[in-house]
Coordinates of C-alpha atoms and ligand atoms in Angstrom, one line a residue:
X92 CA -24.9 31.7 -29.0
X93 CA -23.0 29.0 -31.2
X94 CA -20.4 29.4 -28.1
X95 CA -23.2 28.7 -25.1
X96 CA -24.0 25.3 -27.6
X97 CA -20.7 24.6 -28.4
X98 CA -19.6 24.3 -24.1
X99 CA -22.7 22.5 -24.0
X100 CA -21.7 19.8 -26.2
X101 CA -18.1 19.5 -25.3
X102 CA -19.5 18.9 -21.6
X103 CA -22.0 16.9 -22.4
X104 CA -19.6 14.0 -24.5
X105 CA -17.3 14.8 -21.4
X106 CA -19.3 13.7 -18.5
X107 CA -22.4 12.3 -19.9
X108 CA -21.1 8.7 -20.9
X109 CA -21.1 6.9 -17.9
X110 CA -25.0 6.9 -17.7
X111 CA -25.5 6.2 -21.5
X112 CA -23.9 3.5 -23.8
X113 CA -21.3 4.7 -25.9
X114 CA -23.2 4.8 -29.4
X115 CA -26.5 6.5 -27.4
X116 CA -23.8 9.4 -26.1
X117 CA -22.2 9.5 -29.8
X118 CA -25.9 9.5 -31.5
X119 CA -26.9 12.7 -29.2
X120 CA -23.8 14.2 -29.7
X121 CA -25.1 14.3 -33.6
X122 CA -28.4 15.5 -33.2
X123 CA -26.8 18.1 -30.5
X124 CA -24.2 19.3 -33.6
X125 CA -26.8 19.3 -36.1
X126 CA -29.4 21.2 -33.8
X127 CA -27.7 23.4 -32.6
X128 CA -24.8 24.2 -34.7
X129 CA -26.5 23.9 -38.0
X130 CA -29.9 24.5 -37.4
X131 CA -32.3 25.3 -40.1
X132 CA -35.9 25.6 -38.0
X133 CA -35.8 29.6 -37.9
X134 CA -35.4 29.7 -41.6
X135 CA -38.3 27.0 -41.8
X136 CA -40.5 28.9 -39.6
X137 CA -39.7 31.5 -41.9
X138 CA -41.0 30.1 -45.0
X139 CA -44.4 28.7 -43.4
X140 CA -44.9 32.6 -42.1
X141 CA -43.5 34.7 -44.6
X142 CA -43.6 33.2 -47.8
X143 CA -46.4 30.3 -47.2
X144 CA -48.5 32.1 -43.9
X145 CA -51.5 32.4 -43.6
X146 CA -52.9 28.6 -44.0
X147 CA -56.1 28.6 -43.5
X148 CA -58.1 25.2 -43.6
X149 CA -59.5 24.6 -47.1
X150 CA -57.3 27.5 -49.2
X151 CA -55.3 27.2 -52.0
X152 CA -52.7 28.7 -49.6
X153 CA -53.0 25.9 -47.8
X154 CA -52.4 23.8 -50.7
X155 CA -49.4 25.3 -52.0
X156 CA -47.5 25.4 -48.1
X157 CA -48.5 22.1 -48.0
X158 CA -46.6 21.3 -51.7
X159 CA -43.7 23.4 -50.1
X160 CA -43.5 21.2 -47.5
X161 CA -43.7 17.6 -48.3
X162 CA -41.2 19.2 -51.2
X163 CA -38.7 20.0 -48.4
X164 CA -39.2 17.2 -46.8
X165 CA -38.9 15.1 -49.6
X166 CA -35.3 16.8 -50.6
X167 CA -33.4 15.8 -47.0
X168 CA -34.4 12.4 -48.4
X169 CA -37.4 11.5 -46.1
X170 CA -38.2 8.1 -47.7
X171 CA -42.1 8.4 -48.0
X172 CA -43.7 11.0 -48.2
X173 CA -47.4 11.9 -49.2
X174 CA -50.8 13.4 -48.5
X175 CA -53.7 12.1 -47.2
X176 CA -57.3 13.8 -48.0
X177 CA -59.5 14.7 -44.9
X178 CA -62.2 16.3 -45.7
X179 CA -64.4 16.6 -48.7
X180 CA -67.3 19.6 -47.7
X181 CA -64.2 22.4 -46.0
X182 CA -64.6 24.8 -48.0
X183 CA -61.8 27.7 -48.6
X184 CA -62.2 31.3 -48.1
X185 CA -59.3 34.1 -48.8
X186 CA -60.1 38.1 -48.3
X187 CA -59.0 39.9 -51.6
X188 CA -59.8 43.7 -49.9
X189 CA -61.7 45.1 -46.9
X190 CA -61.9 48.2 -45.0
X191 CA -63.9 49.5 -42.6
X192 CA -64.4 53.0 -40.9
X193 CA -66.8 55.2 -38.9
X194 CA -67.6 58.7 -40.9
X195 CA -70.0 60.1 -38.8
X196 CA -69.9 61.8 -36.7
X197 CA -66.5 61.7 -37.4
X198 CA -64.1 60.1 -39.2
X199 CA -62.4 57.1 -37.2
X200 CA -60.4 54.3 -38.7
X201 CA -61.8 51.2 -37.2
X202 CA -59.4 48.3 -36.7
X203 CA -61.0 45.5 -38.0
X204 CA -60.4 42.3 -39.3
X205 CA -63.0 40.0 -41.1
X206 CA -64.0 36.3 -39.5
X207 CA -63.5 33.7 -41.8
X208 CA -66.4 32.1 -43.7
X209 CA -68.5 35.4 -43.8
X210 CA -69.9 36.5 -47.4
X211 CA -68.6 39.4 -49.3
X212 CA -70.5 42.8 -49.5
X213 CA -72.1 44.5 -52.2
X214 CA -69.3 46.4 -52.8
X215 CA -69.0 49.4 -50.7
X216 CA -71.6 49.9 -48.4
X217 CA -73.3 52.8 -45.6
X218 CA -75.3 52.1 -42.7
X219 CA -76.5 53.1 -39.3
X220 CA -75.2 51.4 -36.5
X221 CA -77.2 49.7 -33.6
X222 CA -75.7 47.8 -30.3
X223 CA -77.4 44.3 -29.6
X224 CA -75.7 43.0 -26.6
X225 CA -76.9 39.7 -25.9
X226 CA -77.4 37.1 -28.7
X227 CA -77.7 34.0 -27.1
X228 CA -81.4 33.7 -26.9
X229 CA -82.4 34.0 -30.2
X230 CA -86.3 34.1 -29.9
X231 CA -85.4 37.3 -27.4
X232 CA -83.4 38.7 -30.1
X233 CA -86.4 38.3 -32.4
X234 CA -88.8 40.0 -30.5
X235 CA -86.7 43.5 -29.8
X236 CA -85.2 43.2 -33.5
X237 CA -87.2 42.3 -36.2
X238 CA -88.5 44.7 -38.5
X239 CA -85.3 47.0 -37.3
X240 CA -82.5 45.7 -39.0
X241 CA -82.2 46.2 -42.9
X242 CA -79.4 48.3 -43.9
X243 CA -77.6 48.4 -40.3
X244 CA -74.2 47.4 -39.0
X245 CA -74.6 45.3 -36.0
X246 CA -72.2 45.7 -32.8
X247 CA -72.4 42.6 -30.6
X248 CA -71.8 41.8 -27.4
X249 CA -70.4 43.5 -24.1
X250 CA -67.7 46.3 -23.5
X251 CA -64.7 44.7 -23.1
X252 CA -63.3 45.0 -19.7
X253 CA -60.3 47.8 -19.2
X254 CA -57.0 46.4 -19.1
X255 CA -54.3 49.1 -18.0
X256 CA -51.5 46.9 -19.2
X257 CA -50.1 46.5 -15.3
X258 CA -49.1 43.1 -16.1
X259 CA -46.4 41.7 -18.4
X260 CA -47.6 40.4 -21.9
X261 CA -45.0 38.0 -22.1
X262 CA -43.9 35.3 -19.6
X263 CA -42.2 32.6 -18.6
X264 CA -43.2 29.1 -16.1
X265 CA -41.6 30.4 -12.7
X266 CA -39.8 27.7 -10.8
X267 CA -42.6 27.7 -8.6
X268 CA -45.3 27.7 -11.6
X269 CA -43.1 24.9 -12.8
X270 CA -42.4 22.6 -9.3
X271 CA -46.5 23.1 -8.5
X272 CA -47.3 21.4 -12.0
X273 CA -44.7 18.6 -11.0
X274 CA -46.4 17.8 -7.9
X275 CA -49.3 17.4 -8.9
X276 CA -50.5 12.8 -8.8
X277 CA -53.3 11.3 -9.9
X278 CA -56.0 12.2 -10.5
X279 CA -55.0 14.9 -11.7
X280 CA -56.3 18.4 -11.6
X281 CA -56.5 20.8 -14.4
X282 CA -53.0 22.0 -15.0
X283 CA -51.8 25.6 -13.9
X284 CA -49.5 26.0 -16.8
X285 CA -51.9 27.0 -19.1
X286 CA -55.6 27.7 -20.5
X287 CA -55.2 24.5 -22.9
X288 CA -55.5 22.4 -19.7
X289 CA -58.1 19.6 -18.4
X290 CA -59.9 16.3 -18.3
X291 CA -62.5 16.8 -20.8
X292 CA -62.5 13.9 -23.5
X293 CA -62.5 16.2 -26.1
X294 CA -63.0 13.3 -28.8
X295 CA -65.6 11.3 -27.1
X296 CA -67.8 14.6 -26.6
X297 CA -66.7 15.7 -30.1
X298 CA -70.1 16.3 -31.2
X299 CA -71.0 18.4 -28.0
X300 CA -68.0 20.4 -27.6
X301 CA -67.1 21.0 -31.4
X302 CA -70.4 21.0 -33.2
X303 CA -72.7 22.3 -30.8
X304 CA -70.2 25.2 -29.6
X305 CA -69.4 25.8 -33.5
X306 CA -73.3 26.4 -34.3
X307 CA -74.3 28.2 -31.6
X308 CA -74.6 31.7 -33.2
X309 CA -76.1 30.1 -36.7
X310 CA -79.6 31.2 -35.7
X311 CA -78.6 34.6 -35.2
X312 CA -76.4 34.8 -38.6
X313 CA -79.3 33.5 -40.4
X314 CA -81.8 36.0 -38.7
X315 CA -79.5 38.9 -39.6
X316 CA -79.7 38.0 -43.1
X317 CA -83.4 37.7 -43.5
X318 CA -83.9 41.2 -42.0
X319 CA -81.1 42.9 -44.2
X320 CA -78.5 43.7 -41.7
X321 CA -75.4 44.8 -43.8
X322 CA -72.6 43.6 -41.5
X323 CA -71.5 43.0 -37.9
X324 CA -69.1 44.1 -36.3
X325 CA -67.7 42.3 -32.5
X326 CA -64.5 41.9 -30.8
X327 CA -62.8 39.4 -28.6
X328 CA -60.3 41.0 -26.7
X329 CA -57.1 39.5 -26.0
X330 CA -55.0 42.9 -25.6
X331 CA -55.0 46.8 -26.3
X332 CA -54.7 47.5 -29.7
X333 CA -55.6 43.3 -30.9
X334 CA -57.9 42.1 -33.7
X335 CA -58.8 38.4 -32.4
X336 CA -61.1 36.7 -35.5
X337 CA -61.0 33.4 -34.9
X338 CA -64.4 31.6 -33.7
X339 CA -66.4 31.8 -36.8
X340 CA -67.0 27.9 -38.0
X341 CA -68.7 27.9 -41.1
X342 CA -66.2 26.1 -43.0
X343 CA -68.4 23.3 -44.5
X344 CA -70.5 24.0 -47.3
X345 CA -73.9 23.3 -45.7
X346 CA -73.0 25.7 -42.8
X347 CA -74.9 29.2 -43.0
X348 CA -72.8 32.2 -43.7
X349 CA -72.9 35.7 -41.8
X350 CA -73.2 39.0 -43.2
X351 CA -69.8 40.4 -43.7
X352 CA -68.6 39.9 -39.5
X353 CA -65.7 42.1 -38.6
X354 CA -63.3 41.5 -35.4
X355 CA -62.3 45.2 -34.1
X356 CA -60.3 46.2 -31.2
X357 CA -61.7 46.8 -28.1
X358 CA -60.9 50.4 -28.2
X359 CA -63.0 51.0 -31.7
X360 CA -65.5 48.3 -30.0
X361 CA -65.6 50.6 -26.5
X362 CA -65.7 54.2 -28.2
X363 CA -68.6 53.1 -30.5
X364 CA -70.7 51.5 -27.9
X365 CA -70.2 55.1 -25.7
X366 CA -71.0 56.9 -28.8
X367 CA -74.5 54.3 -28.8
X368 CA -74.9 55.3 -24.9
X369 CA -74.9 58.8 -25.6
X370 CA -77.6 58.5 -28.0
X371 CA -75.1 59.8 -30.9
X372 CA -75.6 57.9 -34.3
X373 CA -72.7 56.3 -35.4
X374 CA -72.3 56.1 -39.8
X375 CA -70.2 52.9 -40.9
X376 CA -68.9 52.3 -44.2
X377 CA -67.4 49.0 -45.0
X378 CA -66.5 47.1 -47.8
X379 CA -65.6 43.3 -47.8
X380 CA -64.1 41.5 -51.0
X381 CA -63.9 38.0 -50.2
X382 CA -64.0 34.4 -51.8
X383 CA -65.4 31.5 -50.9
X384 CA -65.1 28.4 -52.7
X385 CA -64.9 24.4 -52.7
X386 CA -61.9 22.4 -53.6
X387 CA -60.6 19.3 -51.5
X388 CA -57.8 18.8 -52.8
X389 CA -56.8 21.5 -50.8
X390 CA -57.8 19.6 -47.5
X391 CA -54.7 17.5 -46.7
X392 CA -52.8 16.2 -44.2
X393 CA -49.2 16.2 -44.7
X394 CA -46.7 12.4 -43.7
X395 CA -43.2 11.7 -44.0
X396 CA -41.2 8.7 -43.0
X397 CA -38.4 7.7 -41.9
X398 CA -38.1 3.9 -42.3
X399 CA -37.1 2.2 -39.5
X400 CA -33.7 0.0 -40.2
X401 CA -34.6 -3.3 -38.0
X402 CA -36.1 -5.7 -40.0
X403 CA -38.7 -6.4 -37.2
X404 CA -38.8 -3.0 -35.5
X405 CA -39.7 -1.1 -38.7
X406 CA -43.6 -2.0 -38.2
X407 CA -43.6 0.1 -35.1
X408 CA -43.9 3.9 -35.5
X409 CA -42.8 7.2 -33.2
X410 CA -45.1 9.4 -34.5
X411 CA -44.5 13.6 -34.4
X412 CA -46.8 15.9 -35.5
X413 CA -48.2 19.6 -35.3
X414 CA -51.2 21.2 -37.0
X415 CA -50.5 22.9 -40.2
X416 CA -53.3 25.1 -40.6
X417 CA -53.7 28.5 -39.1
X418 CA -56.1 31.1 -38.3
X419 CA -56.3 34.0 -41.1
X420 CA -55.9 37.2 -39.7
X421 CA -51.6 37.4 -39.9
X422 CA -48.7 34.8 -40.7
X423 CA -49.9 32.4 -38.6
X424 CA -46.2 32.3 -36.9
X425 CA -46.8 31.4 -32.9
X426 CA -49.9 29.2 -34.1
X427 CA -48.5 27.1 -35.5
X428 CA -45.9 28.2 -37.7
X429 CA -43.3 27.6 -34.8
X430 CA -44.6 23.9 -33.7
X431 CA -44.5 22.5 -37.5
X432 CA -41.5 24.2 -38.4
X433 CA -39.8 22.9 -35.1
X434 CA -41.4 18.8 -36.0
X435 CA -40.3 19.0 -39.7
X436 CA -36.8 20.2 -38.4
X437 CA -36.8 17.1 -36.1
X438 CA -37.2 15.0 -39.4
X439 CA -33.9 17.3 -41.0
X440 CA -31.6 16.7 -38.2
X441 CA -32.8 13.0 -37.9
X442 CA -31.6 12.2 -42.1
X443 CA -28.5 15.1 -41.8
X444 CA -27.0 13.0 -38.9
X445 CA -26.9 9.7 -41.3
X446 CA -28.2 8.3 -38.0
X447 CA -30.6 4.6 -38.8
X448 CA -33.1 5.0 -35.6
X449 CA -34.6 1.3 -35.7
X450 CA -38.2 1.8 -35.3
X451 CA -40.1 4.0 -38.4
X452 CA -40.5 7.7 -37.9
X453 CA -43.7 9.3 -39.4
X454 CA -44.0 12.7 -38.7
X455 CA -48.0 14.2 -39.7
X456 CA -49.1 17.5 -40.1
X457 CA -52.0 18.1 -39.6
X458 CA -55.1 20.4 -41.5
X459 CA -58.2 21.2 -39.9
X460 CA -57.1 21.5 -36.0
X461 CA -58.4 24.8 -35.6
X462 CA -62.0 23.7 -36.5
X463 CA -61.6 20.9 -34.1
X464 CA -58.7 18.4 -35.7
X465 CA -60.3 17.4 -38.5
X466 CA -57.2 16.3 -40.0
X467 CA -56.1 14.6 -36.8
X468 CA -59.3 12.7 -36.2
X469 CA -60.1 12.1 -39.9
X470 CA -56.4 10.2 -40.1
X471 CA -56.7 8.2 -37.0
X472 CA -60.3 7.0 -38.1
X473 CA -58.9 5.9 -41.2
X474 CA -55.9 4.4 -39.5
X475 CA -57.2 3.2 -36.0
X476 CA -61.2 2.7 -36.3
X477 CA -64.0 4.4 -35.7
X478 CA -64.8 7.2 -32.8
X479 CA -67.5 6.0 -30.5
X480 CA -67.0 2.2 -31.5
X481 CA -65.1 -0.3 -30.2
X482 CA -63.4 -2.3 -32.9
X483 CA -59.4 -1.1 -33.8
X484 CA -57.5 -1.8 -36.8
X485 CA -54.2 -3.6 -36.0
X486 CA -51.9 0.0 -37.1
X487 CA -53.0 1.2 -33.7
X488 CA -51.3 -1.2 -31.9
X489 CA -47.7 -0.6 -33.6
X490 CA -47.7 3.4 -32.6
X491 CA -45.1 3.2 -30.0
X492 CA -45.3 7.1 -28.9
X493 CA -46.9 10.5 -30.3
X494 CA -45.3 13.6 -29.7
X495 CA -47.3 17.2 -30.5
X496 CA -45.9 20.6 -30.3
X497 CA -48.5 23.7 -30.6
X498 CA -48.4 25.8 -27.8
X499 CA -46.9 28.2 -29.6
X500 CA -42.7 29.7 -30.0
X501 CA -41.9 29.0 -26.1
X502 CA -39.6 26.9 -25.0
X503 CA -40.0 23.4 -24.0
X504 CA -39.8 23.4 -20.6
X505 CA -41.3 19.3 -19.9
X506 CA -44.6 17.2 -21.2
X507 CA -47.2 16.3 -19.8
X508 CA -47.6 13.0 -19.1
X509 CA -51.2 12.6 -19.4
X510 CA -51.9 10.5 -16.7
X511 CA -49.5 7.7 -17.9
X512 CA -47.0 7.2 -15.1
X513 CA -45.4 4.7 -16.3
X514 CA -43.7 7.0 -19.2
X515 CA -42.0 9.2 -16.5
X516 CA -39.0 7.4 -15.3
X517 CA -38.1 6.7 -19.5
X518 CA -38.9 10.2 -20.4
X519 CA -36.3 11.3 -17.3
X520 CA -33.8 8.8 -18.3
X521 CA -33.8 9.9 -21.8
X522 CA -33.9 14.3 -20.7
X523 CA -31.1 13.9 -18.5
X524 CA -28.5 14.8 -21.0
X525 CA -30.7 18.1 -21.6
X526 CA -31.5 19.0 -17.4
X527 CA -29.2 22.0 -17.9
X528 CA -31.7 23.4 -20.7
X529 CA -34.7 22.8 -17.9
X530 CA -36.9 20.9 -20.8
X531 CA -37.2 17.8 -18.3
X532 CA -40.2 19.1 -16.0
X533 CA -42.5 16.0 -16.8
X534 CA -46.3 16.8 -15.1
X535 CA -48.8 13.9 -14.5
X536 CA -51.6 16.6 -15.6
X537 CA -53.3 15.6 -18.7
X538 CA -53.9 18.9 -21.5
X539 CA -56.2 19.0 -24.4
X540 CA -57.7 21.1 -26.9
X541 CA -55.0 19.8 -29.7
X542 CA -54.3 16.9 -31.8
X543 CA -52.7 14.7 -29.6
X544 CA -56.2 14.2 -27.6
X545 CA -57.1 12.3 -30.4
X546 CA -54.0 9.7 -30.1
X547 CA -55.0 9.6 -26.2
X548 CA -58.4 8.8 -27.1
X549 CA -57.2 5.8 -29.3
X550 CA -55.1 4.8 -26.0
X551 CA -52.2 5.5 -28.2
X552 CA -49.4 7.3 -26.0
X553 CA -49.6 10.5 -26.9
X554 CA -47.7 14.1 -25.2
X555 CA -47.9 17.1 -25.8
X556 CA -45.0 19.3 -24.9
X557 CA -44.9 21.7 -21.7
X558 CA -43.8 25.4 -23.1
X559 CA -43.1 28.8 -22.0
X560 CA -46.6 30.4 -22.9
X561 CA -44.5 33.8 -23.7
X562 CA -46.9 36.1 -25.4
X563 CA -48.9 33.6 -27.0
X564 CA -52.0 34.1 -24.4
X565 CA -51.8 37.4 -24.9
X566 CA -50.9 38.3 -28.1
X567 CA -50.1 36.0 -30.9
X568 CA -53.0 33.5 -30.1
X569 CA -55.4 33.5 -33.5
X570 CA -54.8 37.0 -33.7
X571 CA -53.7 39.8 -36.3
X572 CA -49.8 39.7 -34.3
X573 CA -49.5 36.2 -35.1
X574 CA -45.9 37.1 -36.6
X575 CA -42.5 36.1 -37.1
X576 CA -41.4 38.9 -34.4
X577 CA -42.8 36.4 -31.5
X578 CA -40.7 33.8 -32.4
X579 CA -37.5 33.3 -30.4
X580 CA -34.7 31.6 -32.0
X581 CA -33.0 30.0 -29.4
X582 CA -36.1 28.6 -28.3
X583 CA -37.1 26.7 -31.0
X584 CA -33.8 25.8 -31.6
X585 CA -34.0 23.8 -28.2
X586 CA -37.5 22.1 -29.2
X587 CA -36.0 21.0 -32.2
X588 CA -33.0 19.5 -30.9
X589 CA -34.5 18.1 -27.6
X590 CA -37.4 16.3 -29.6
X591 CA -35.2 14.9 -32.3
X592 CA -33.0 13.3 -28.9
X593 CA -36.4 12.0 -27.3
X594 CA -37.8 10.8 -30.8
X595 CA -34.8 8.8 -31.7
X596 CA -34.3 7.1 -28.4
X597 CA -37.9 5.9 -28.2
X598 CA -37.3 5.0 -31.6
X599 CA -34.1 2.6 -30.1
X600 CA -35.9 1.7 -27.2
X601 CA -36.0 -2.3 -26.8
X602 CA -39.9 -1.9 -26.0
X603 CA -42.3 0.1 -27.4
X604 CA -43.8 3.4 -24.9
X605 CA -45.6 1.7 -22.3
X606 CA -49.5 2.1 -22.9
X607 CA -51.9 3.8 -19.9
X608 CA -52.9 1.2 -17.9
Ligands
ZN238 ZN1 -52.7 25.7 -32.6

């Protein structure tokens, strides 16, 4: 590998000066050597997964990762750096011990993994099991179930559909996947590249889309409790063989919590549900040992600088940034160990290279996205004004750009532009040195469902990068595989080095990013 980079660069100081001043060819060239040739960001990722993984919202785990990394960030000499509280009522919750199995009518080992949020048992418990399907329409639910619960496990929801594995779990954007994305003009439509993609306003309709679709099952939690059920049991299914508990939302401490609620996979899901059609009685025994508790201290977001060395320029700020907070379930590696361990590595090589980018740097990390970006939102309301009013504070004006990276390990392979065409021809000028990598597909399409919807919504410039999907979709996604084995080091490598390129020129640039018009 250090060969591939080191042709690279050698051709790249070669032929690549005509289009670029000298000291922009000689700054690259820096950021190329220390990206490259002494990268660091697989070693990072490594911390916030092995050592520091999971971080889920509100822990003490979360705390400490977050010490680890303004620590780090503080010893390559990032010149400020400090935390900013986001929310007071998130409560944390850790899982000390759990099991769960199926002894009659016989013994199967259920793969399970508990949703976040949900209250410990009573030590180890037994119980019949009965299959309620639909639990939408709680006054339904009522009628058929009340009076039939107490001391029952609960399985929810349909048999997940077979999946014979024809296709393959990992990929990468085909040229044509790729091109089709790049066609695409305004308006645009929702993007092929990916699930994360469309034109909601996630932040204007953040009461409909976040609270509304995080409360939907309360009801049904709370009517399980009055009638005694002793736990739940449901799966999402991603792939054969995957736990997938995320989607429980009862992080804040007036928000109702379930029963103990276990993820399985859809194999322990489908043979218990056929055990249910053939009118055979499956026994579960379960334990959950769980905490729950209230500090917010624990809630912070995580900012560094850079300061900016012109005098005037210094006031305006590139912003990077990545959510810092994962799901529970594994190491948190994919989601988003890869995308903060790839921004804070943008800050290393920016100080290693001694280079003095003349706008400020800030890079934010971000707690909370994963119960719709609390962090992000709570920061920019602080910094920018108010969500659903009109009036701006004056800092919003001096963000030149916003860069975010969670899509998980993939490689960069563009950004989307989101629906700001006047970025393009500057974000091709300044990915021309890197064409050879393929990182310089740049789609009108706008994507959402991360923290840079929340700069968009403040009119604020803000990207987030195009990436291989790889397995994430399919695997790693808020799931119990979300593990260091899914992150590839040469792609991350290239994030690193590509962003800390684009970050520093639009930190040079004469004029700030040009705004959507
Ligand atoms: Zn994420």
């Amino acid at each position: 590998m250090k060969a591939f980079f080191t042709l690279f660069i050698a051709a790249f100081l070669f032929f690549g000066c005509s289009a670029f001043s000298q000291t922009k060819s000689q700054a690259l060239s820096k950021i190329n050597t220390e990206g490259f040739q002494r990268s660091q960001v697989m070693q990072l990722i490594g911390d916030l997964s092995d050592v520091y993984g999971p971080r889920l919202t509100g822990t003490d785990q979360y705390l400490t990762a977050a010490q680890w990394a303004k620590k780090t960030l503080e010893n390559w000499g990032v010149d400020k750096v400090y935390f900013e509280n986001y929310c007071d009522d998130c409560m944390g919750w850790e899982v000390k011990s759990f099991n769960v199995e199926m002894i009659e009518p016989a013994y199967m080992k259920i793969h399970a993994y508990p949703y976040a949020w949900t209250e410990s048992s009573n030590g180890v418990q037994i119980g019949d099991m009965v299959w309620i399907e639909n639990y939408g329409d709680i006054e339904a639910v009522k009628k058929q179930w009340a009076g039939k619960l107490e001391g029952k496990t609960v399985l929810i929801g349909s048999v997940p559909k077979q999946n014979m594995l024809f296709d393959p779990l990992s990929t990468r954007f085909t040229k044509e996947e790729i091109e089709g994305a790049k066609k695409d003009i305004l308006p645009a439509s929702p993007s092929p590249l990916g699930p994360t993609s469309g034109n909601v306003d996630l932040v204007a309709n953040k009461d409909v889309v976040f609270e509304k679709g995080m409360r939907k099952n309360d009801a049904f939690y709370a009517f399980l409790k009055e009638e005694g059920a002793l736990s739940i049991l449901g799966t999402t299914p991603l792939s054969p063989g995957i736990v997938h508990p995320s989607g429980t939302y009862s992080f804040r401490e007036s928000h109702i919590k379930s029963v103990p609620y276990f993820a399985i996979s859809p194999e322990s899901f489908g043979k218990l549900k056929r055990l249910v059609d053939r009118s055979i009685q499956p026994k579960i025994k379960f334990h959950l040992d769980s905490e729950l508790y209230l500090k917010p201290k624990n809630n912070v977001n995580i900012i560094g600088e850079i300061t900016g060395s012109d005098p005037v320029l210094k006031d305006e700020v590139v912003m990077i940034g990545a959510h810092f907070d994962t799901w529970h379930p594994a190491s948190g590696a994919t989601d988003n160990g890869a995308g903060t361990g790839v921004m804070m590595e943008v800050m290393r090589i920016i100080k290693a290279t001694g280079l003095k980018p003349k706008r400020t740097i800030r890079i934010a990390l971000w707690g909370g996205e994963e119960q719709g970006f609390l962090g992000s939102l709570a920061y920019a309301e602080d910094h920018y004004g108010k969500v659903g009013e009109t009036s701006r504070k004056k800092e919003v004006e001096k963000i030149s750009a916003y860069l975010n990276m969670d899509n998980g390990a993939g490689k960069m392979r563009g950004i989307y532009l989101q629906g700001n065409e006047g970025v393009r021809p500057i974000f091709e000028e300044m990915l021309t040195p890197y064409k050879h990598l393929d990182v310089d597909n740049l789609s009108i399409q706008n994507t959402n469902y991360t923290d840079h919807d929340v700069f968009d919504y403040y009119k604020i410039p803000g990207f987030q990068i195009i990436q291989d999907m790889l397995n994430y979709f399919t695997v790693t996604h808020h799931t119990n595989l979300d593990a260091l084995e899914y992150v590839p080091e040469r792609d991350v490598m290239i994030n690193a080095t590509v962003i800390a390129a684009l970050v520093y020129q639009i930190a040079e640039r004469e004029e700030m990013m040009p705004r959507e018009e």
